[in-house]
Amino acid sequence: MVRTPLTPEEHERGERLGRLLREARGGRSMAEIAASAGISAETLRKIETGRAPTPAFFTVAALSRVLGLSMDELAGLCSPAAVGSV
């Protein structure tokens, strides 16, 4: 199966998600958060840096749970309409 290339907007949305997760992590280590969410530290690093702009739903759900973020809040902050408000 060939994956359709991501649009610039999708890349930007992934970068916003990464910034939000990194900010929510604060001083906690990447390894600690990743282990608590059941993912590898490398996966979290890729998400936070925007190199994985479209992480799986369950990955984002696990990270939001560990970081105390609501999925609604994340979705709203990552939407195109939120660009000017972030």
Short mmCIF file of C-alpha atoms in Angstrom, two decimals:
data_model
loop_
_atom_site.label_atom_id
_atom_site.label_comp_id
_atom_site.label_asym_id
_atom_site.label_seq_id
_atom_site.Cartn_x
_atom_site.Cartn_y
_atom_site.Cartn_z
CA MET A 1 0.00 0.00 0.00
CA VAL A 2 1.38 3.39 -0.99
CA ARG A 3 0.95 6.17 1.52
CA THR A 4 -0.22 9.54 0.22
CA PRO A 5 2.33 12.28 0.95
CA LEU A 6 1.39 14.57 3.80
CA THR A 7 0.35 18.13 3.08
CA PRO A 8 2.20 21.08 4.61
CA GLU A 9 -0.81 21.58 6.89
CA GLU A 10 -0.56 18.00 8.15
CA HIS A 11 3.14 18.48 8.86
CA GLU A 12 2.38 21.70 10.75
CA ARG A 13 -0.36 19.96 12.75
CA GLY A 14 2.15 17.25 13.72
CA GLU A 15 4.67 19.88 14.81
CA ARG A 16 2.00 21.60 16.94
CA LEU A 17 1.11 18.27 18.56
CA GLY A 18 4.77 17.65 19.32
CA ARG A 19 5.19 21.09 20.90
CA LEU A 20 2.07 20.60 23.04
CA LEU A 21 3.23 17.21 24.27
CA ARG A 22 6.75 18.48 24.99
CA GLU A 23 5.34 21.44 26.97
CA ALA A 24 3.01 19.15 28.92
CA ARG A 25 5.90 16.80 29.73
CA GLY A 26 7.70 19.70 31.41
CA GLY A 27 10.65 18.50 33.49
CA ARG A 28 9.71 14.84 33.35
CA SER A 29 12.02 12.66 31.32
CA MET A 30 11.13 11.40 27.89
CA ALA A 31 11.89 7.83 29.04
CA GLU A 32 9.53 8.14 32.02
CA ILE A 33 6.62 9.43 29.95
CA ALA A 34 7.20 6.94 27.14
CA ALA A 35 7.34 3.98 29.54
CA SER A 36 4.16 5.11 31.30
CA ALA A 37 2.40 5.42 27.94
CA GLY A 38 3.67 2.04 26.74
CA ILE A 39 5.71 3.40 23.83
CA SER A 40 9.41 3.70 23.15
CA ALA A 41 11.34 6.84 24.00
CA GLU A 42 12.33 7.00 20.31
CA THR A 43 8.66 7.08 19.27
CA LEU A 44 8.01 9.93 21.71
CA ARG A 45 11.09 11.75 20.44
CA LYS A 46 9.84 11.46 16.85
CA ILE A 47 6.39 12.75 17.81
CA GLU A 48 7.78 15.66 19.84
CA THR A 49 10.12 16.72 17.04
CA GLY A 50 7.49 16.42 14.30
CA ARG A 51 9.30 13.56 12.53
CA ALA A 52 6.20 11.40 13.17
CA PRO A 53 3.47 13.93 12.32
CA THR A 54 0.61 11.42 12.26
CA PRO A 55 0.98 9.15 15.30
CA ALA A 56 -1.57 6.41 15.88
CA PHE A 57 -4.72 7.34 17.78
CA PHE A 58 -3.98 4.97 20.65
CA THR A 59 -0.46 6.41 20.98
CA VAL A 60 -1.85 9.93 21.31
CA ALA A 61 -4.55 8.69 23.71
CA ALA A 62 -1.95 7.00 25.92
CA LEU A 63 0.27 10.08 25.95
CA SER A 64 -2.64 12.39 26.72
CA ARG A 65 -3.65 10.15 29.65
CA VAL A 66 -0.11 10.09 31.08
CA LEU A 67 0.32 13.85 30.60
CA GLY A 68 -3.12 14.73 31.98
CA LEU A 69 -4.35 16.28 28.75
CA SER A 70 -7.83 15.84 27.32
CA MET A 71 -8.13 14.48 23.80
CA ASP A 72 -10.64 17.25 23.04
CA GLU A 73 -8.13 19.88 24.13
CA LEU A 74 -5.37 18.34 22.01
CA ALA A 75 -7.61 18.06 18.97
CA GLY A 76 -8.70 21.66 19.34
CA LEU A 77 -5.17 22.98 19.77
CA CYS A 78 -3.92 21.02 16.77
CA SER A 79 -6.72 22.04 14.41
CA PRO A 80 -6.04 24.53 11.59
CA ALA A 81 -8.24 27.11 13.35
CA ALA A 82 -5.93 27.01 16.38
CA VAL A 83 -2.87 28.18 14.45
CA GLY A 84 -3.28 31.81 15.46
CA SER A 85 -4.06 30.97 19.09
CA VAL A 86 -1.04 28.74 19.88
#
